[in-house]
PDB file of C-alpha atoms and ligand atoms in Angstrom:
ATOM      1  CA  UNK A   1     107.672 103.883 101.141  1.00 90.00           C
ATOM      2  CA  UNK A   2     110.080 100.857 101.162  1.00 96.00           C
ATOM      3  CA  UNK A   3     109.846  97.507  99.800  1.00 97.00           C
ATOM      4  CA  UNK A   4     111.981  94.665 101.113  1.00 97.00           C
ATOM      5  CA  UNK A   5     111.772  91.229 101.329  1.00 97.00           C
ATOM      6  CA  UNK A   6     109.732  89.251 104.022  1.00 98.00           C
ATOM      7  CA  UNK A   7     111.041  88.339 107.791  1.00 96.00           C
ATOM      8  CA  UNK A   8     109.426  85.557 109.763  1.00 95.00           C
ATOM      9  CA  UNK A   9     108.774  88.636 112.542  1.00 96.00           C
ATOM     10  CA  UNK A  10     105.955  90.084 110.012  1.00 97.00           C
ATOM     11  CA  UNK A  11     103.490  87.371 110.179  1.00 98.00           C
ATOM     12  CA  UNK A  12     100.882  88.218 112.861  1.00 97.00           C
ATOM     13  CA  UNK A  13     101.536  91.880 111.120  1.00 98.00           C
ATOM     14  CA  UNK A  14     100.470  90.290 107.658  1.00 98.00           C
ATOM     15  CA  UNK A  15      97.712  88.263 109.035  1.00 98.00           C
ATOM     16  CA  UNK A  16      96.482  90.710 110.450  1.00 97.00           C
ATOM     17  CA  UNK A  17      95.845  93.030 107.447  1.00 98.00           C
ATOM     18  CA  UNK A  18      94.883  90.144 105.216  1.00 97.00           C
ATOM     19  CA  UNK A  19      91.575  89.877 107.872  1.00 97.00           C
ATOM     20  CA  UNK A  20      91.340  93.401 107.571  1.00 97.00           C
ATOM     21  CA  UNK A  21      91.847  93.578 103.474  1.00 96.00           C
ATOM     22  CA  UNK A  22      89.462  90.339 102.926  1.00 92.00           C
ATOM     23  CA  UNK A  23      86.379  89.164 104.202  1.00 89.00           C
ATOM     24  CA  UNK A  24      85.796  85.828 106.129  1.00 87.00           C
ATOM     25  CA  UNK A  25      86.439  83.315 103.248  1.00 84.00           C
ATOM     26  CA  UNK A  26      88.381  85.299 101.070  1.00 86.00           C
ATOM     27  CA  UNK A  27      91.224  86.024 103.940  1.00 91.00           C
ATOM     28  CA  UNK A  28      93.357  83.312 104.912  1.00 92.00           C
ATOM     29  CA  UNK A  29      93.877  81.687 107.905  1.00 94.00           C
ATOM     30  CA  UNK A  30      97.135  82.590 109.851  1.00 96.00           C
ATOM     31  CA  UNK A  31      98.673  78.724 109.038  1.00 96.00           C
ATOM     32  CA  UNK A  32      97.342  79.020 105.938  1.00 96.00           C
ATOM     33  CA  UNK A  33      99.570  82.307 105.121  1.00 97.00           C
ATOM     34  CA  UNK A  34     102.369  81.433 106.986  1.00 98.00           C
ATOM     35  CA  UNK A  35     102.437  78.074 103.823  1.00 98.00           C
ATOM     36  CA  UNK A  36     102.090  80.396 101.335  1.00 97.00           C
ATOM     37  CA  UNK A  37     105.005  82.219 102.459  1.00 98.00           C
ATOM     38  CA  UNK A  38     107.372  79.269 103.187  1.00 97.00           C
ATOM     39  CA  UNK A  39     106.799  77.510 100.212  1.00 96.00           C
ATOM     40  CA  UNK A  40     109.822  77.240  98.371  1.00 93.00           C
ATOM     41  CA  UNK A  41     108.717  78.799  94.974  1.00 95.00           C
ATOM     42  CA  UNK A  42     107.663  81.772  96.678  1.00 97.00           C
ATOM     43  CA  UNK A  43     108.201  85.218  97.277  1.00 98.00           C
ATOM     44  CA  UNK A  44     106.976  87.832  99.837  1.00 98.00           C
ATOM     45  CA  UNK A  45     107.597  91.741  99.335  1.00 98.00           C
ATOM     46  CA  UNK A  46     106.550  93.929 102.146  1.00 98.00           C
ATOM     47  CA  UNK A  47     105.920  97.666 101.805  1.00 98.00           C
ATOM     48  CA  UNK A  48     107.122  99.969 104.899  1.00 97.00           C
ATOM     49  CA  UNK A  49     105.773 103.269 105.375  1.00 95.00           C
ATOM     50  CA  UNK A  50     108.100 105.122 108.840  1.00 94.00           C
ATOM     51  CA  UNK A  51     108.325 102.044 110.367  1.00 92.00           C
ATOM     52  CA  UNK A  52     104.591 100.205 110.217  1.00 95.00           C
ATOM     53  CA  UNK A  53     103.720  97.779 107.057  1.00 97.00           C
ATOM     54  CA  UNK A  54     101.286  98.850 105.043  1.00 98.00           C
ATOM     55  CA  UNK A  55     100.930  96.507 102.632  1.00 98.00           C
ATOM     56  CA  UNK A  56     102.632  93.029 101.281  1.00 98.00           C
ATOM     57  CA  UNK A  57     102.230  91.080  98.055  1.00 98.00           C
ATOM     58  CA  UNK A  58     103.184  86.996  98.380  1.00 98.00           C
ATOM     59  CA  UNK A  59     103.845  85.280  94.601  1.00 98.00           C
ATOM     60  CA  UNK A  60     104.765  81.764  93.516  1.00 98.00           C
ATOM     61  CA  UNK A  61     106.210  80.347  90.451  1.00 97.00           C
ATOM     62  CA  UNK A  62     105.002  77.025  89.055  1.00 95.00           C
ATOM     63  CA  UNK A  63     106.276  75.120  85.482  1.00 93.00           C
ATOM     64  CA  UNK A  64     106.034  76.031  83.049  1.00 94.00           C
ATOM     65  CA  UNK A  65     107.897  79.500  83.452  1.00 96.00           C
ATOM     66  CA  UNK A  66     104.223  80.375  84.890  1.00 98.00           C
ATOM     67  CA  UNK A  67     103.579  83.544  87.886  1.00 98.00           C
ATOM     68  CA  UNK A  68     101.016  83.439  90.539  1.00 98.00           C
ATOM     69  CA  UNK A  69     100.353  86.339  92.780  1.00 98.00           C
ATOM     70  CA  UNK A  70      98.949  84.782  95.488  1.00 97.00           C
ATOM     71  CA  UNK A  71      97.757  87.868  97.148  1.00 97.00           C
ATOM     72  CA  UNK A  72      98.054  91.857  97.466  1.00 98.00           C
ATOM     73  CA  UNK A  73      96.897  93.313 100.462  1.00 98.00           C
ATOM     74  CA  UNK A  74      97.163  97.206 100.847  1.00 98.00           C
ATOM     75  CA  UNK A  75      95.589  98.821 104.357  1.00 98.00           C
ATOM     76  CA  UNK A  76      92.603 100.917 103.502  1.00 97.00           C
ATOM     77  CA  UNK A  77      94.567 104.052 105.083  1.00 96.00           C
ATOM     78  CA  UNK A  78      97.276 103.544 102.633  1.00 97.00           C
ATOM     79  CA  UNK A  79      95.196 103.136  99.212  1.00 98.00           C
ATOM     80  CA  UNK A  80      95.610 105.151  96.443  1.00 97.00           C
ATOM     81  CA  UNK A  81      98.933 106.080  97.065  1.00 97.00           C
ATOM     82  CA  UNK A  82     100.759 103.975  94.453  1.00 97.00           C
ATOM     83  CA  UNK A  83     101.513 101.043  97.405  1.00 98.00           C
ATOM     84  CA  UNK A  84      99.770  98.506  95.299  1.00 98.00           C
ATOM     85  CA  UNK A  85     101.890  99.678  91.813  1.00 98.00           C
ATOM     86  CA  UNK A  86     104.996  99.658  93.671  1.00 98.00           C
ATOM     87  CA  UNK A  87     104.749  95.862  95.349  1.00 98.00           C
ATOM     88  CA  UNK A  88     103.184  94.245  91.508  1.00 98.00           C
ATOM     89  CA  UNK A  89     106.333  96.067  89.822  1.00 98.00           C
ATOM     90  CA  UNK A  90     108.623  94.284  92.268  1.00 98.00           C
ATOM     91  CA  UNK A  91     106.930  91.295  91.304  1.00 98.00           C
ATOM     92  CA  UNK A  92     106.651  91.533  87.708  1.00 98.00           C
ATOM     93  CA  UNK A  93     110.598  92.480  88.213  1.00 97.00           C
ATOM     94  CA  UNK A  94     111.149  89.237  89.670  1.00 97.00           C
ATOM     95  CA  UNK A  95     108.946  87.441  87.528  1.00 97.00           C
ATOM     96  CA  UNK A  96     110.399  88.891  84.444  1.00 97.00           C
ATOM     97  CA  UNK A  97     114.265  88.156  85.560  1.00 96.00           C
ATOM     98  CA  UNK A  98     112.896  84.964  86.395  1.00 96.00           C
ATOM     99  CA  UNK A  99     111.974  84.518  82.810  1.00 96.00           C
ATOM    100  CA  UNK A 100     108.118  84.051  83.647  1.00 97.00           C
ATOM    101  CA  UNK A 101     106.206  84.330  80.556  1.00 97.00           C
ATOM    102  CA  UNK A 102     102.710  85.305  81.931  1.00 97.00           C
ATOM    103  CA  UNK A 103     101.659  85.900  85.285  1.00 98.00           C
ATOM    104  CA  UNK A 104      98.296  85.238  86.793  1.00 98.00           C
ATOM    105  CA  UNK A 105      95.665  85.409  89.639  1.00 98.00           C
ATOM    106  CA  UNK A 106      92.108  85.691  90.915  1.00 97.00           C
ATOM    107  CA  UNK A 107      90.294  87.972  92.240  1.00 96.00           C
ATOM    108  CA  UNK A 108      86.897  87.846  93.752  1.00 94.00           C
ATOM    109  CA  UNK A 109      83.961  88.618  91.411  1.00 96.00           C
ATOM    110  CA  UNK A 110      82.568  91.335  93.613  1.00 93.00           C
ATOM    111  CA  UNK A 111      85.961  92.880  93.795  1.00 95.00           C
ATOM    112  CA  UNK A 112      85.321  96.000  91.371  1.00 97.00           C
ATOM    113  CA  UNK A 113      88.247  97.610  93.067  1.00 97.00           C
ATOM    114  CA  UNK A 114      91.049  95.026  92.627  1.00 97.00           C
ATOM    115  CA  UNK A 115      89.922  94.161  88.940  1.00 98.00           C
ATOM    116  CA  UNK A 116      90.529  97.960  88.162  1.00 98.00           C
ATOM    117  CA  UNK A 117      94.046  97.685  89.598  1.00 98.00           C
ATOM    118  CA  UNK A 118      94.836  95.020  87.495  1.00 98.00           C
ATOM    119  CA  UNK A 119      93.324  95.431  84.360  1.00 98.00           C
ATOM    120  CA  UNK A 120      95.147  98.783  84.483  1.00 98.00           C
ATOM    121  CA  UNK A 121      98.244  97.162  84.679  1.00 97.00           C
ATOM    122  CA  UNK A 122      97.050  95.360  81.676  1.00 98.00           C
ATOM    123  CA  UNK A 123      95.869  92.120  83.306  1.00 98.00           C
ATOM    124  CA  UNK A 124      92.695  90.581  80.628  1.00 98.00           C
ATOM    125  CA  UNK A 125      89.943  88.922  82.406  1.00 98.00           C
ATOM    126  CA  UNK A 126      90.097  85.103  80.898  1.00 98.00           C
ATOM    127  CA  UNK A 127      87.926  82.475  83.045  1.00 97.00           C
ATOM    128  CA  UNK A 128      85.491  82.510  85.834  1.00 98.00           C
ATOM    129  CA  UNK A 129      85.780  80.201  88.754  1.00 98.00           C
ATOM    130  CA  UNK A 130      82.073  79.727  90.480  1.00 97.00           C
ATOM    131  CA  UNK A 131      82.210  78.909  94.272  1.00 95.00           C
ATOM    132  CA  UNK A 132      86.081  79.551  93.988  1.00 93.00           C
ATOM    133  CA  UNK A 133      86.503  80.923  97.774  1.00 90.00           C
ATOM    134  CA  UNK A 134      85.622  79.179 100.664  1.00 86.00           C
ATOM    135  CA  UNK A 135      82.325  81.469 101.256  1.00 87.00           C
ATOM    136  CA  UNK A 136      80.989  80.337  98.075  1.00 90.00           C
ATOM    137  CA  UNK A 137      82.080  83.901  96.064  1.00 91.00           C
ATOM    138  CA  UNK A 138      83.049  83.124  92.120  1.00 96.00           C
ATOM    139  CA  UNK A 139      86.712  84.555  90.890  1.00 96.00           C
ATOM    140  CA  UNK A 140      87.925  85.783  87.964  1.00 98.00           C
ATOM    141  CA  UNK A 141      91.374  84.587  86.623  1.00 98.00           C
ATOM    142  CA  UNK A 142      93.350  87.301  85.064  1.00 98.00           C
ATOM    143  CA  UNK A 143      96.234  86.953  83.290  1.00 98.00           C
ATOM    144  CA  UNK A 144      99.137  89.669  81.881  1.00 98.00           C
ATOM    145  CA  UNK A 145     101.543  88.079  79.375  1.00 98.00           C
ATOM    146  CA  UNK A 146     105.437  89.474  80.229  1.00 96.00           C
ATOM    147  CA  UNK A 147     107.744  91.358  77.414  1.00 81.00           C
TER     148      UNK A 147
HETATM  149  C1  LIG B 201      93.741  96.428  95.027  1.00 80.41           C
HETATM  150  C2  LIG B 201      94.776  97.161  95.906  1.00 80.41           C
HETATM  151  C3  LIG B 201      95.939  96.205  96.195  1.00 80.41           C
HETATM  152  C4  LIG B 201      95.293  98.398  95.175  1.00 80.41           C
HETATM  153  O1  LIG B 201      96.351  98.990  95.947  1.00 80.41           O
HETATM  154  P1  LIG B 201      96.653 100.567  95.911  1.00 80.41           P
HETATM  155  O2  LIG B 201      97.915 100.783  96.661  1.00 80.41           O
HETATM  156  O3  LIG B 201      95.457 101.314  96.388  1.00 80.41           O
HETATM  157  O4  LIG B 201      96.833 100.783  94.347  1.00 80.41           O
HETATM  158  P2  LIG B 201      97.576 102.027  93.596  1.00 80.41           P
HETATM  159  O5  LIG B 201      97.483 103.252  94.421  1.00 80.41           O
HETATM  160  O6  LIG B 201      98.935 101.574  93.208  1.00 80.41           O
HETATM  161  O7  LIG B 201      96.634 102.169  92.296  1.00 80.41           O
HETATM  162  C5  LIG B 201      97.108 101.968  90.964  1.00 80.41           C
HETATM  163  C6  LIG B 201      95.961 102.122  89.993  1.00 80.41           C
HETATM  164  O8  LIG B 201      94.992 101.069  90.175  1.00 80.41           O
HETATM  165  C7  LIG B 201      93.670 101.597  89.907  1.00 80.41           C
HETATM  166  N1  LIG B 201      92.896 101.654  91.152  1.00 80.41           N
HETATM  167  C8  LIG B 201      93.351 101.481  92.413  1.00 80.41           C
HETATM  168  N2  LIG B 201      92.336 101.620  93.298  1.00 80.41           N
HETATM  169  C9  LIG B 201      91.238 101.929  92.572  1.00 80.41           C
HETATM  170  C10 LIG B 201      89.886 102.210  92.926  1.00 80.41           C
HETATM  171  N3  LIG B 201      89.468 102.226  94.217  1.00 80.41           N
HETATM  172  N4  LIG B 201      88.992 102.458  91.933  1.00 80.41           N
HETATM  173  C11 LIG B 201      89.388 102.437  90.643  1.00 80.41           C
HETATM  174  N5  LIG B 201      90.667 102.199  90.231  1.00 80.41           N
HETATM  175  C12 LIG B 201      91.576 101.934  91.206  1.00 80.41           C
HETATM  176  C13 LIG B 201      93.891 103.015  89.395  1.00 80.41           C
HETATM  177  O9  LIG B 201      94.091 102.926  87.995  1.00 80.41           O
HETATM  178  C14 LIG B 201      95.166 103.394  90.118  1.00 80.41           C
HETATM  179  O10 LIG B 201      95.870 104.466  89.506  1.00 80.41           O
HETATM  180  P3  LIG B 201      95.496 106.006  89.893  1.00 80.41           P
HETATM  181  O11 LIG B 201      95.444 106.085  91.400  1.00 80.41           O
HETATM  182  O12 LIG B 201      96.630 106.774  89.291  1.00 80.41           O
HETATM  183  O13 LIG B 201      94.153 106.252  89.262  1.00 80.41           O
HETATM  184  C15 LIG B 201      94.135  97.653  97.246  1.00 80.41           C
HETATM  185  O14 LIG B 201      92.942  98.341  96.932  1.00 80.41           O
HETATM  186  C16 LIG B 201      93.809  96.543  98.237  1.00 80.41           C
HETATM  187  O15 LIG B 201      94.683  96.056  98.947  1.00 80.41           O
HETATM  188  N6  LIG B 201      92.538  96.142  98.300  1.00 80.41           N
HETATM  189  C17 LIG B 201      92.105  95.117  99.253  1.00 80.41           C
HETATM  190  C18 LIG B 201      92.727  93.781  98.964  1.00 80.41           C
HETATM  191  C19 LIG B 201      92.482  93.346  97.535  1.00 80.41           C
HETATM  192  O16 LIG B 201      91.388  93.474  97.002  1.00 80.41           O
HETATM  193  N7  LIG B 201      93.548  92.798  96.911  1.00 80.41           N
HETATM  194  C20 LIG B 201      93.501  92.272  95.567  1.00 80.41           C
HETATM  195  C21 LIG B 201      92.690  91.058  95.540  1.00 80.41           C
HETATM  196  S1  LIG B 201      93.248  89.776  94.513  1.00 80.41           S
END
Protein backbone atom coordinates (compact mmCIF):
# COMPACT_ATOMS: atom_id res chain seq x y z
CA UNK A 1 0.00 0.00 0.00
CA UNK A 2 1.14 3.59 -0.88
CA UNK A 3 0.05 6.86 0.23
CA UNK A 4 0.72 9.99 -1.81
CA UNK A 5 -0.71 13.10 -2.23
CA UNK A 6 -3.85 13.86 -4.45
CA UNK A 7 -3.79 14.52 -8.48
CA UNK A 8 -6.66 16.29 -10.18
CA UNK A 9 -6.79 12.75 -12.45
CA UNK A 10 -8.30 10.91 -9.17
CA UNK A 11 -11.53 12.63 -8.90
CA UNK A 12 -14.20 10.58 -10.74
CA UNK A 13 -11.95 7.65 -8.95
CA UNK A 14 -12.72 9.35 -5.46
CA UNK A 15 -16.24 10.15 -6.23
CA UNK A 16 -16.82 7.24 -7.08
CA UNK A 17 -15.94 5.35 -3.85
CA UNK A 18 -17.33 8.10 -1.67
CA UNK A 19 -21.02 6.87 -3.39
CA UNK A 20 -19.94 3.55 -2.77
CA UNK A 21 -18.53 4.21 1.06
CA UNK A 22 -21.71 6.57 1.95
CA UNK A 23 -25.21 6.48 1.43
CA UNK A 24 -27.32 9.09 -0.53
CA UNK A 25 -26.98 12.11 1.88
CA UNK A 26 -24.05 11.23 3.63
CA UNK A 27 -21.83 10.99 0.19
CA UNK A 28 -21.04 14.05 -1.52
CA UNK A 29 -21.78 15.25 -4.66
CA UNK A 30 -18.92 15.13 -7.31
CA UNK A 31 -18.69 19.36 -7.22
CA UNK A 32 -19.12 19.16 -3.87
CA UNK A 33 -15.77 16.93 -3.41
CA UNK A 34 -13.93 18.34 -6.00
CA UNK A 35 -14.35 22.01 -3.23
CA UNK A 36 -13.31 20.13 -0.57
CA UNK A 37 -10.27 19.18 -2.26
CA UNK A 38 -9.29 22.57 -3.81
CA UNK A 39 -9.78 24.51 -0.93
CA UNK A 40 -6.72 26.02 0.04
CA UNK A 41 -6.44 24.76 3.71
CA UNK A 42 -6.74 21.37 2.58
CA UNK A 43 -5.18 18.23 2.13
CA UNK A 44 -5.94 14.98 0.19
CA UNK A 45 -3.91 11.61 0.81
CA UNK A 46 -4.71 8.78 -1.45
CA UNK A 47 -3.91 5.14 -0.67
CA UNK A 48 -2.68 2.88 -3.78
CA UNK A 49 -2.87 -0.71 -3.63
CA UNK A 50 -0.85 -2.26 -7.43
CA UNK A 51 -2.05 0.44 -9.19
CA UNK A 52 -6.07 0.99 -8.22
CA UNK A 53 -7.02 3.49 -5.14
CA UNK A 54 -8.42 2.04 -2.49
CA UNK A 55 -9.04 4.50 -0.26
CA UNK A 56 -8.41 8.51 0.33
CA UNK A 57 -8.75 10.72 3.39
CA UNK A 58 -9.37 14.79 2.51
CA UNK A 59 -8.55 17.21 5.84
CA UNK A 60 -8.70 20.97 6.37
CA UNK A 61 -7.21 23.25 8.84
CA UNK A 62 -9.16 26.19 10.24
CA UNK A 63 -7.88 28.95 13.20
CA UNK A 64 -7.26 28.41 15.67
CA UNK A 65 -4.44 25.70 15.07
CA UNK A 66 -7.80 23.48 14.71
CA UNK A 67 -7.93 19.83 12.24
CA UNK A 68 -10.88 18.69 10.34
CA UNK A 69 -10.96 15.41 8.58
CA UNK A 70 -13.38 15.98 6.22
CA UNK A 71 -13.75 12.45 5.17
CA UNK A 72 -12.16 8.76 5.10
CA UNK A 73 -13.36 6.55 2.63
CA UNK A 74 -11.84 2.94 2.49
CA UNK A 75 -13.48 0.36 -0.35
CA UNK A 76 -15.29 -2.41 1.41
CA UNK A 77 -12.75 -4.97 -0.38
CA UNK A 78 -9.92 -3.23 1.24
CA UNK A 79 -11.21 -2.96 5.04
CA UNK A 80 -9.53 -4.27 7.75
CA UNK A 81 -6.31 -4.18 6.36
CA UNK A 82 -4.81 -1.21 8.24
CA UNK A 83 -5.79 1.29 4.97
CA UNK A 84 -7.81 3.45 7.26
CA UNK A 85 -4.71 3.59 10.15
CA UNK A 86 -2.29 4.30 7.56
CA UNK A 87 -4.20 7.50 5.71
CA UNK A 88 -5.35 9.13 9.69
CA UNK A 89 -1.48 8.70 10.64
CA UNK A 90 -0.55 10.70 7.55
CA UNK A 91 -2.92 13.11 8.68
CA UNK A 92 -2.31 13.38 12.24
CA UNK A 93 1.51 13.67 10.80
CA UNK A 94 0.56 16.64 9.00
CA UNK A 95 -1.60 17.96 11.49
CA UNK A 96 0.90 17.57 14.20
CA UNK A 97 3.92 19.30 12.06
CA UNK A 98 1.38 21.72 11.37
CA UNK A 99 1.17 22.42 15.02
CA UNK A 100 -2.69 21.49 15.18
CA UNK A 101 -3.67 21.12 18.67
CA UNK A 102 -6.82 18.87 18.33
CA UNK A 103 -8.30 17.44 15.42
CA UNK A 104 -11.92 16.75 14.79
CA UNK A 105 -14.88 15.29 12.75
CA UNK A 106 -18.30 13.69 12.47
CA UNK A 107 -19.45 10.77 11.84
CA UNK A 108 -22.92 9.56 11.26
CA UNK A 109 -24.82 8.28 14.33
CA UNK A 110 -25.62 4.94 12.79
CA UNK A 111 -22.03 4.55 11.85
CA UNK A 112 -21.00 1.82 14.59
CA UNK A 113 -18.14 0.98 12.33
CA UNK A 114 -16.39 4.35 11.82
CA UNK A 115 -16.91 5.40 15.60
CA UNK A 116 -14.87 2.17 16.48
CA UNK A 117 -12.07 3.31 14.17
CA UNK A 118 -11.82 6.39 15.78
CA UNK A 119 -12.37 6.03 19.22
CA UNK A 120 -9.57 3.46 18.89
CA UNK A 121 -7.35 5.93 17.77
CA UNK A 122 -8.42 7.72 20.83
CA UNK A 123 -10.98 10.11 19.32
CA UNK A 124 -13.82 10.97 22.60
CA UNK A 125 -17.30 11.35 21.47
CA UNK A 126 -18.16 15.21 22.59
CA UNK A 127 -21.52 16.63 20.88
CA UNK A 128 -24.34 15.37 18.83
CA UNK A 129 -25.51 17.15 15.76
CA UNK A 130 -29.43 16.13 15.03
CA UNK A 131 -30.42 16.33 11.28
CA UNK A 132 -26.61 17.01 10.60
CA UNK A 133 -26.57 15.25 6.95
CA UNK A 134 -28.61 16.13 4.26
CA UNK A 135 -30.94 12.85 4.72
CA UNK A 136 -31.86 13.99 8.04
CA UNK A 137 -29.19 11.34 9.97
CA UNK A 138 -27.72 13.01 13.46
CA UNK A 139 -23.61 13.03 13.80
CA UNK A 140 -21.44 12.75 16.40
CA UNK A 141 -18.42 15.18 16.70
CA UNK A 142 -15.34 13.52 17.90
CA UNK A 143 -12.44 15.05 18.84
CA UNK A 144 -8.54 13.67 19.65
CA UNK A 145 -6.36 16.32 21.31
CA UNK A 146 -2.51 16.12 19.59
CA UNK A 147 0.87 15.55 21.85
C1 LIG B 1 -13.97 3.51 8.92
C2 LIG B 1 -12.96 3.02 7.86
C3 LIG B 1 -12.30 4.23 7.21
C4 LIG B 1 -11.90 2.14 8.53
O1 LIG B 1 -10.90 1.80 7.56
P1 LIG B 1 -10.06 0.43 7.64
O2 LIG B 1 -9.00 0.51 6.60
O3 LIG B 1 -11.00 -0.72 7.55
O4 LIG B 1 -9.48 0.54 9.11
P2 LIG B 1 -8.21 -0.26 9.74
O5 LIG B 1 -8.05 -1.57 9.06
O6 LIG B 1 -7.04 0.65 9.72
O7 LIG B 1 -8.73 -0.49 11.25
C5 LIG B 1 -8.08 0.07 12.39
C6 LIG B 1 -8.86 -0.29 13.63
O8 LIG B 1 -10.15 0.36 13.63
C7 LIG B 1 -11.12 -0.51 14.27
N1 LIG B 1 -12.07 -1.01 13.28
C8 LIG B 1 -11.99 -0.91 11.93
N2 LIG B 1 -13.06 -1.50 11.35
C9 LIG B 1 -13.80 -2.02 12.36
C10 LIG B 1 -15.01 -2.77 12.39
N3 LIG B 1 -15.67 -3.13 11.26
N4 LIG B 1 -15.52 -3.13 13.60
C11 LIG B 1 -14.89 -2.78 14.74
N5 LIG B 1 -13.72 -2.08 14.78
C12 LIG B 1 -13.19 -1.70 13.59
C13 LIG B 1 -10.31 -1.68 14.82
O9 LIG B 1 -9.85 -1.31 16.10
C14 LIG B 1 -9.17 -1.75 13.82
O10 LIG B 1 -8.02 -2.43 14.31
P3 LIG B 1 -7.91 -4.05 14.15
O11 LIG B 1 -8.26 -4.38 12.72
O12 LIG B 1 -6.48 -4.30 14.50
O13 LIG B 1 -8.91 -4.60 15.13
C15 LIG B 1 -13.66 2.14 6.78
O14 LIG B 1 -14.44 1.17 7.44
C16 LIG B 1 -14.56 2.91 5.82
O15 LIG B 1 -14.09 3.53 4.87
N6 LIG B 1 -15.88 2.87 6.06
C17 LIG B 1 -16.84 3.54 5.18
C18 LIG B 1 -16.67 5.03 5.19
C19 LIG B 1 -16.73 5.59 6.59
O16 LIG B 1 -17.57 5.21 7.40
N7 LIG B 1 -15.82 6.54 6.88
C20 LIG B 1 -15.75 7.23 8.14
C21 LIG B 1 -16.91 8.11 8.28
S1 LIG B 1 -16.62 9.65 9.03
Amino acid sequence: MRIRTFGPADLPTLSEIDQKCFPPGVSYPQDVLAAFIAHRSSRTWVAEHEGSIAGFLIADREPPRIGHITTIDVLEGFRRRGVGTELMDVAENWARNAGLRLIYLETAEDNLVAQAFYEARGYKKVDKVEGYYSNGQAAWVMVKHLK
